[in-house]
Coordinates of C-alpha atoms in Angstrom, one line a residue:
M71 CA 5.8 -35.5 -192.7
K72 CA 8.6 -36.2 -195.2
K73 CA 7.0 -33.8 -197.7
L74 CA 6.8 -31.1 -195.1
I75 CA 10.4 -31.5 -194.1
N76 CA 11.5 -31.3 -197.8
L77 CA 9.4 -28.2 -198.3
M78 CA 11.0 -26.5 -195.2
L79 CA 14.5 -27.4 -196.5
A80 CA 13.7 -26.0 -199.9
L81 CA 12.5 -22.7 -198.3
L82 CA 15.6 -22.5 -196.2
C83 CA 17.7 -22.9 -199.4
L84 CA 15.9 -20.0 -200.9
I85 CA 16.6 -17.5 -198.1
P86 CA 20.1 -16.6 -199.2
L87 CA 18.9 -16.2 -202.8
Y88 CA 16.0 -14.0 -201.6
A89 CA 18.3 -11.9 -199.5
R90 CA 20.6 -11.3 -202.4
Q91 CA 17.7 -10.3 -204.6
E92 CA 16.3 -8.0 -201.9
L93 CA 19.8 -6.3 -201.5
N94 CA 19.9 -5.2 -205.2
Y95 CA 23.5 -4.0 -204.6
K96 CA 24.9 -1.1 -206.6
S97 CA 28.3 0.4 -205.8
L98 CA 28.6 4.2 -205.3
D99 CA 30.6 4.8 -208.4
S100 CA 28.5 3.7 -211.3
E101 CA 31.4 4.4 -213.7
D102 CA 33.7 1.9 -211.9
P103 CA 31.2 -0.7 -210.7
I104 CA 31.6 -3.5 -208.1
G105 CA 29.6 -6.7 -208.2
F106 CA 28.5 -8.3 -204.9
D107 CA 26.4 -11.4 -204.5
G108 CA 26.8 -12.0 -200.8
E109 CA 29.6 -14.6 -201.1
S110 CA 32.0 -12.9 -203.5
I111 CA 32.8 -9.6 -205.1
T112 CA 33.7 -8.9 -208.7
Y113 CA 35.8 -5.9 -209.7
K114 CA 37.5 -5.3 -213.0
D115 CA 38.5 -8.8 -214.2
R116 CA 38.7 -10.3 -210.7
T117 CA 36.3 -12.4 -208.7
I118 CA 37.2 -12.4 -205.0
Q119 CA 35.7 -15.1 -202.8
L120 CA 35.0 -13.7 -199.3
G121 CA 36.3 -15.6 -196.3
P122 CA 38.1 -15.4 -193.0
R123 CA 40.9 -13.4 -194.6
A124 CA 38.9 -11.5 -197.2
F125 CA 36.3 -9.0 -196.0
F126 CA 34.0 -6.7 -198.0
I127 CA 33.2 -3.3 -196.5
D128 CA 30.7 -0.8 -198.0
G129 CA 29.4 2.1 -195.9
Q130 CA 26.2 2.2 -198.0
L131 CA 25.0 -1.1 -196.5
S132 CA 22.7 -0.9 -193.5
D133 CA 23.5 -2.9 -190.4
Q134 CA 20.7 -5.3 -191.5
E135 CA 22.1 -5.7 -195.0
A136 CA 25.7 -6.2 -193.8
G137 CA 24.4 -8.7 -191.2
M138 CA 22.9 -11.0 -193.8
Y139 CA 26.3 -12.3 -194.8
P140 CA 29.5 -13.4 -193.1
Y141 CA 32.6 -11.4 -193.9
V142 CA 30.6 -8.3 -194.9
Y143 CA 30.6 -5.0 -192.9
N144 CA 29.7 -1.4 -193.3
S145 CA 32.5 0.0 -191.2
V146 CA 36.2 -0.5 -190.8
N147 CA 35.8 -0.4 -187.0
E148 CA 33.4 -3.3 -187.0
A149 CA 35.5 -5.3 -189.4
S150 CA 38.6 -4.8 -187.3
K151 CA 37.0 -6.8 -184.5
H152 CA 37.1 -9.9 -186.6
L153 CA 40.6 -9.8 -188.1
V154 CA 42.9 -12.8 -188.2
D155 CA 46.6 -12.7 -188.9
G156 CA 47.6 -12.9 -192.5
T157 CA 50.9 -14.0 -194.0
E158 CA 53.1 -12.6 -196.8
E159 CA 51.6 -15.1 -199.2
N160 CA 48.0 -14.8 -197.9
P161 CA 47.4 -11.5 -196.3
M162 CA 44.3 -10.4 -194.3
V163 CA 42.5 -8.1 -196.8
L164 CA 39.9 -5.5 -196.3
Y165 CA 38.2 -4.7 -199.7
L166 CA 36.7 -1.3 -199.4
A167 CA 34.0 0.1 -201.7
P168 CA 34.0 3.9 -202.3
Y169 CA 32.7 5.7 -199.3
V170 CA 33.8 7.9 -196.4
Y171 CA 34.6 5.7 -193.4
W172 CA 34.9 7.6 -190.1
I173 CA 37.3 5.8 -187.9
D174 CA 36.4 8.2 -185.1
D175 CA 32.9 9.7 -184.8
P176 CA 33.2 13.3 -185.8
D177 CA 29.9 14.2 -184.2
D178 CA 30.8 12.8 -180.7
P179 CA 31.4 15.9 -178.5
E180 CA 33.6 14.0 -176.0
V181 CA 37.2 15.0 -176.0
R182 CA 39.6 12.1 -176.8
T183 CA 42.3 11.4 -174.2
A184 CA 44.8 8.5 -173.7
E185 CA 45.2 6.5 -170.5
N186 CA 48.1 7.9 -168.5
G187 CA 48.4 10.8 -171.0
G188 CA 50.2 10.4 -174.3
T189 CA 48.7 9.8 -177.7
P190 CA 45.0 9.1 -178.2
F191 CA 44.2 6.8 -181.1
G192 CA 41.1 6.4 -183.1
L193 CA 41.6 2.7 -183.7
I194 CA 44.4 0.3 -182.5
I195 CA 44.9 -2.8 -184.6
R196 CA 47.1 -5.8 -184.0
C197 CA 47.3 -7.9 -187.1
E198 CA 50.1 -9.4 -189.2
W199 CA 50.1 -8.8 -192.9
L200 CA 46.9 -6.6 -193.0
R201 CA 46.0 -5.0 -196.3
F202 CA 43.6 -2.2 -197.1
E203 CA 42.5 -2.3 -200.7
G204 CA 40.2 0.3 -202.2
L205 CA 37.9 -1.0 -205.0
S206 CA 38.4 2.2 -207.1
E207 CA 41.1 3.4 -209.5
K208 CA 40.8 6.8 -207.7
A209 CA 42.3 6.8 -204.2
E210 CA 40.1 9.9 -203.3
N211 CA 37.0 7.7 -203.6
V212 CA 37.8 5.5 -200.6
V213 CA 38.4 7.7 -197.6
L214 CA 39.3 6.6 -194.1
A215 CA 38.8 9.7 -192.0
C216 CA 39.0 11.4 -188.6
N217 CA 39.0 15.1 -187.7
R218 CA 40.6 15.6 -184.3
G219 CA 43.9 17.1 -183.2
Q220 CA 45.8 18.5 -180.3
T221 CA 43.5 20.7 -178.2
I222 CA 40.8 20.5 -180.9
G223 CA 38.7 17.4 -180.1
S224 CA 41.6 15.7 -178.2
I225 CA 44.2 16.1 -175.5
G226 CA 47.4 14.9 -177.1
N227 CA 48.3 14.5 -180.8
F228 CA 45.2 12.6 -182.0
T229 CA 46.2 9.8 -184.4
M230 CA 43.7 7.8 -186.5
F231 CA 45.5 4.4 -186.5
R232 CA 48.0 2.5 -184.4
F233 CA 49.2 -0.7 -186.2
F234 CA 51.1 -3.5 -184.6
G235 CA 52.4 -6.1 -187.1
D236 CA 54.6 -6.6 -190.1
G237 CA 53.4 -6.3 -193.7
T238 CA 50.7 -3.6 -193.3
S239 CA 49.8 -2.3 -196.8
S240 CA 47.4 0.0 -198.6
E241 CA 46.3 0.6 -202.2
N242 CA 43.8 3.0 -203.7
I243 CA 43.0 4.5 -200.3
T244 CA 42.9 8.0 -198.8
F245 CA 43.9 8.4 -195.1
G246 CA 42.8 11.8 -194.0
N247 CA 42.7 13.8 -190.7
Y248 CA 40.3 16.6 -191.6
C249 CA 40.8 18.6 -188.4
N250 CA 42.4 21.4 -190.4
V251 CA 41.5 20.4 -194.0
D252 CA 38.1 20.3 -195.6
L253 CA 36.9 16.9 -196.7
D254 CA 35.6 17.3 -200.3
Y255 CA 33.9 14.2 -201.6
P256 CA 32.4 14.8 -205.0
L257 CA 31.3 11.3 -205.5
K258 CA 28.6 11.9 -202.9
P259 CA 28.7 15.5 -201.8
E260 CA 26.6 15.0 -198.6
L261 CA 29.5 13.0 -197.2
S262 CA 31.8 16.1 -197.5
R263 CA 32.6 17.9 -194.3
E264 CA 34.2 21.2 -193.3
K265 CA 37.4 21.2 -191.3
R266 CA 37.0 21.3 -187.5
A267 CA 39.1 24.4 -187.1
S268 CA 41.5 26.7 -189.1
A269 CA 44.2 26.7 -186.4
I270 CA 46.9 24.2 -187.5
V271 CA 47.5 21.6 -184.8
Q272 CA 49.1 18.2 -184.5
A273 CA 46.5 15.9 -186.3
Q274 CA 48.1 12.6 -187.2
L275 CA 47.3 9.6 -189.3
I276 CA 49.2 6.4 -188.7
I277 CA 51.9 5.2 -186.2
C278 CA 53.0 1.6 -186.7
N279 CA 55.3 -1.0 -185.1
G280 CA 56.3 -3.3 -187.9
D281 CA 58.4 -3.9 -191.0
K282 CA 57.8 -4.4 -194.7
I283 CA 55.1 -1.6 -195.0
V284 CA 53.8 -0.7 -198.5
A285 CA 51.5 2.0 -199.7
R286 CA 50.5 2.2 -203.4
N287 CA 48.3 4.9 -204.9
T288 CA 47.5 6.1 -201.4
R289 CA 46.8 9.7 -200.4
F290 CA 47.9 11.0 -196.9
I291 CA 46.1 14.2 -196.0
S292 CA 46.5 16.4 -193.0
R293 CA 48.8 19.3 -192.0
L294 CA 51.0 19.3 -188.9
N295 CA 52.5 15.9 -187.9
L296 CA 51.0 14.0 -190.9
C297 CA 52.6 10.6 -189.8
P298 CA 52.1 8.3 -192.8
F299 CA 53.1 4.9 -191.4
V300 CA 55.7 6.6 -189.1
G301 CA 57.6 4.0 -187.0
G302 CA 57.9 1.4 -189.8
K303 CA 61.3 -0.1 -190.2
R304 CA 61.1 -0.3 -194.0
V305 CA 58.4 1.7 -195.7
F306 CA 57.8 1.8 -199.5
F307 CA 55.6 4.6 -200.9
D308 CA 54.8 3.9 -204.6
S309 CA 52.8 6.6 -206.5
C310 CA 51.4 8.2 -203.4
H311 CA 50.4 11.8 -202.5
F312 CA 51.1 13.7 -199.3
E313 CA 49.9 17.0 -197.9
S314 CA 51.6 18.3 -194.8
T315 CA 53.3 21.0 -192.9
D316 CA 56.2 20.3 -190.4
D317 CA 57.3 17.1 -188.5
A318 CA 55.2 15.1 -190.9
L319 CA 56.8 12.5 -193.1
C320 CA 58.1 9.0 -192.5
G321 CA 61.9 9.2 -192.0
T322 CA 62.5 5.5 -193.0
G323 CA 60.6 5.8 -196.3
V324 CA 61.5 5.2 -199.9
Y325 CA 59.3 7.5 -201.9
Y326 CA 59.0 6.5 -205.6
N327 CA 57.0 8.4 -208.2
C328 CA 55.2 10.4 -205.4
T329 CA 53.8 13.9 -205.2
L330 CA 54.3 16.0 -202.1
D331 CA 52.7 19.3 -201.2
F332 CA 54.6 21.2 -198.5
Y333 CA 52.7 23.9 -196.6
S334 CA 55.6 24.6 -194.3
S335 CA 59.4 24.6 -194.3
K336 CA 60.4 21.3 -192.5
P337 CA 58.4 18.3 -193.5
F338 CA 60.7 15.8 -191.6
Y339 CA 61.5 16.1 -188.0
H340 CA 64.4 13.7 -188.5
T341 CA 65.4 10.8 -190.7
T342 CA 67.6 8.9 -188.4
G343 CA 68.1 5.2 -189.1
T344 CA 67.9 4.4 -192.8
G345 CA 67.4 8.0 -194.0
A346 CA 64.7 8.9 -196.5
V347 CA 65.0 8.5 -200.3
F348 CA 63.0 10.3 -203.1
L349 CA 63.1 8.8 -206.6
D350 CA 61.2 10.5 -209.5
C351 CA 59.1 12.7 -207.2
D352 CA 57.4 16.1 -207.6
F353 CA 57.5 18.6 -204.7
R354 CA 55.1 21.6 -204.6
A355 CA 56.1 24.1 -202.0
F356 CA 53.6 26.6 -200.6
T357 CA 56.1 27.8 -198.0
H358 CA 56.7 31.5 -197.3
G359 CA 60.5 31.7 -196.9
N360 CA 63.2 29.0 -197.2
Q361 CA 62.2 25.4 -197.9
Y362 CA 64.1 22.7 -196.0
F363 CA 63.7 18.9 -195.6
T364 CA 64.5 18.2 -191.9
K365 CA 64.2 20.0 -188.6
A366 CA 66.7 17.8 -186.8
N367 CA 69.3 15.4 -188.0
G368 CA 69.2 12.7 -190.7
Q369 CA 70.1 12.0 -194.3
V370 CA 68.0 12.6 -197.3
T371 CA 68.6 11.5 -200.9
V372 CA 66.8 13.1 -203.9
V373 CA 67.1 11.6 -207.4
D374 CA 65.4 12.6 -210.7
S375 CA 63.0 14.9 -208.9
R376 CA 61.4 18.2 -209.5
F377 CA 60.5 21.3 -207.3
H378 CA 57.6 23.5 -208.3
I379 CA 58.3 26.5 -206.1
D380 CA 58.5 30.3 -206.1
E381 CA 61.6 31.3 -208.1
G382 CA 63.2 33.1 -205.2
T383 CA 62.7 30.4 -202.6
Y384 CA 65.9 28.8 -201.3
I385 CA 65.9 25.0 -201.1
G386 CA 68.2 23.4 -198.4
W387 CA 68.5 20.2 -196.4
R388 CA 68.3 21.9 -193.0
D389 CA 68.5 25.5 -191.7
I390 CA 71.8 25.0 -189.9
P391 CA 73.3 21.6 -191.0
P392 CA 76.0 20.1 -188.8
P393 CA 79.5 19.9 -190.3
S394 CA 79.2 16.1 -190.6
L395 CA 75.9 16.1 -192.5
R396 CA 76.1 14.6 -196.1
N397 CA 73.0 14.4 -198.3
Y398 CA 72.9 13.1 -201.8
Q399 CA 71.3 14.3 -205.0
F400 CA 71.2 13.6 -208.7
N401 CA 69.3 15.4 -211.5
V402 CA 67.2 17.7 -209.4
L403 CA 65.2 20.5 -211.1
K404 CA 63.8 23.7 -209.8
N405 CA 61.0 25.0 -212.1
G406 CA 62.6 23.0 -215.0
V407 CA 66.2 24.1 -214.3
K408 CA 68.9 22.0 -212.7
T409 CA 69.6 23.1 -209.1
E410 CA 71.7 22.2 -206.1
I411 CA 70.0 21.6 -202.8
G412 CA 71.8 23.3 -199.9
S413 CA 74.0 25.5 -202.0
N414 CA 74.5 27.8 -199.0
D415 CA 76.2 24.9 -197.2
P416 CA 78.0 23.1 -200.1
S417 CA 79.7 20.5 -197.9
S418 CA 76.3 19.1 -197.0
T419 CA 75.6 18.1 -200.6
I420 CA 77.1 15.2 -202.6
D421 CA 76.2 15.4 -206.2
M422 CA 76.3 11.8 -207.5
T423 CA 76.7 12.7 -211.1
G424 CA 79.4 10.5 -212.6
K425 CA 80.0 8.8 -209.3
K426 CA 79.7 5.0 -208.6
I427 CA 77.6 5.7 -205.6
L428 CA 74.7 6.5 -207.9
D429 CA 74.3 2.8 -208.7
A430 CA 72.9 2.4 -205.2
Y431 CA 69.9 4.4 -206.2
R432 CA 69.8 4.3 -210.0
F433 CA 71.5 2.4 -212.7
D434 CA 71.4 2.0 -216.5
Y435 CA 70.9 -1.4 -218.0
N436 CA 70.1 -2.4 -221.6
G437 CA 69.8 1.2 -222.5
K438 CA 67.2 2.0 -219.8
S439 CA 67.5 3.7 -216.5
E440 CA 66.2 1.7 -213.5
Y441 CA 65.8 2.6 -209.8
N442 CA 67.6 0.3 -207.4
L443 CA 64.6 -0.4 -205.2
Y444 CA 65.8 -3.9 -204.4
N445 CA 69.1 -2.5 -202.9
L446 CA 67.2 0.1 -200.9
L447 CA 64.6 -2.3 -199.4
S448 CA 65.9 -5.8 -199.4
G449 CA 67.6 -5.6 -196.1
D450 CA 69.0 -8.9 -194.8
D451 CA 65.8 -10.9 -195.7
D452 CA 65.6 -10.3 -199.4
W453 CA 62.4 -8.2 -199.4
D454 CA 61.4 -7.3 -202.9
P455 CA 58.1 -5.3 -202.9
A456 CA 58.8 -3.7 -206.3
G457 CA 59.7 -7.0 -208.0
M458 CA 63.2 -5.7 -209.0
K459 CA 65.4 -8.5 -207.6
E460 CA 65.9 -10.5 -210.8
L461 CA 66.7 -7.5 -213.0
T462 CA 68.9 -5.9 -210.4
L463 CA 71.0 -9.0 -209.9
E464 CA 71.3 -9.5 -213.7
A465 CA 72.5 -6.0 -214.1
S466 CA 75.0 -6.2 -211.3
K467 CA 76.8 -9.0 -213.2

């Protein structure tokens, strides 16, 4: 009997090993591979142990394969059912392998609606310090997708995500609403999909209730009402890409080293509150007619940034700026030549060249120009997502 029990225990110990061998895991991008053994993932020079705050998600896995292991899923929606709150020091992380993850089923013919009217959401998540991390250097390889908008698949401005919680972040991710935009996925072309309709409607991405929001190397793709983390108290966009028409951008954002494609004339509805700041950004405008920033009120600051736009296109802050409006700029280029934004309404523009106020956004220290991200984001709780505090305080002395 004792020998039989020992034999059974030995066989049980072999089951996880057998399962790992049977899985024979290979990530979708063979040129940027991921290792997975059921209990941990390896990527670049990191080994990440999976656990209650570290999930691995790969859409290639079957339900059976994902079910072999705890903390492993093949969809964001399923993983979201098992989240626990993270902290600033130990966030809840979703590690996503390259794939197209549909947050809302694009083949479901049912029209999406919200209870009592309002905004229908693809997925509502309540989680503190939740992080989406794509396991790819190319943000376009990890796509979180939906394809519904107002009157096209939904009643109301369909929005992919609704987040409740501080500290939401993303890196190496694409958030895309492909209602009016084709999804092109070269890594696995059969996952590509044509847009649902050519008519441009309100097709949104992310509305959030929270503070200390960060997006790095993240792409935000839609057209009307893009909504990249709209609602966040402080939002830091680092090396991100945006495609939008009107009423689209986050009015409380600091945009650093970003690229923005404008397909219409007013990418902000308003920027009330903190205002929006652009540092070292590139704007490509595909607008027919004048190009503005806001439709309603709010302040915008543009520093060390470049417009790539038809030579005859006028660039202004707003079509009819109120007399009290003051926006700020420094070193802005239009097709390689210095330009003044809002030249038809000169009182609305403050050129910070040679003025002390420029230090609030950009300062020179030890012969190098630095952006004052600490000043713009620290608030009253010393938040420092760009790691600029020590240098900034040293320079201020």
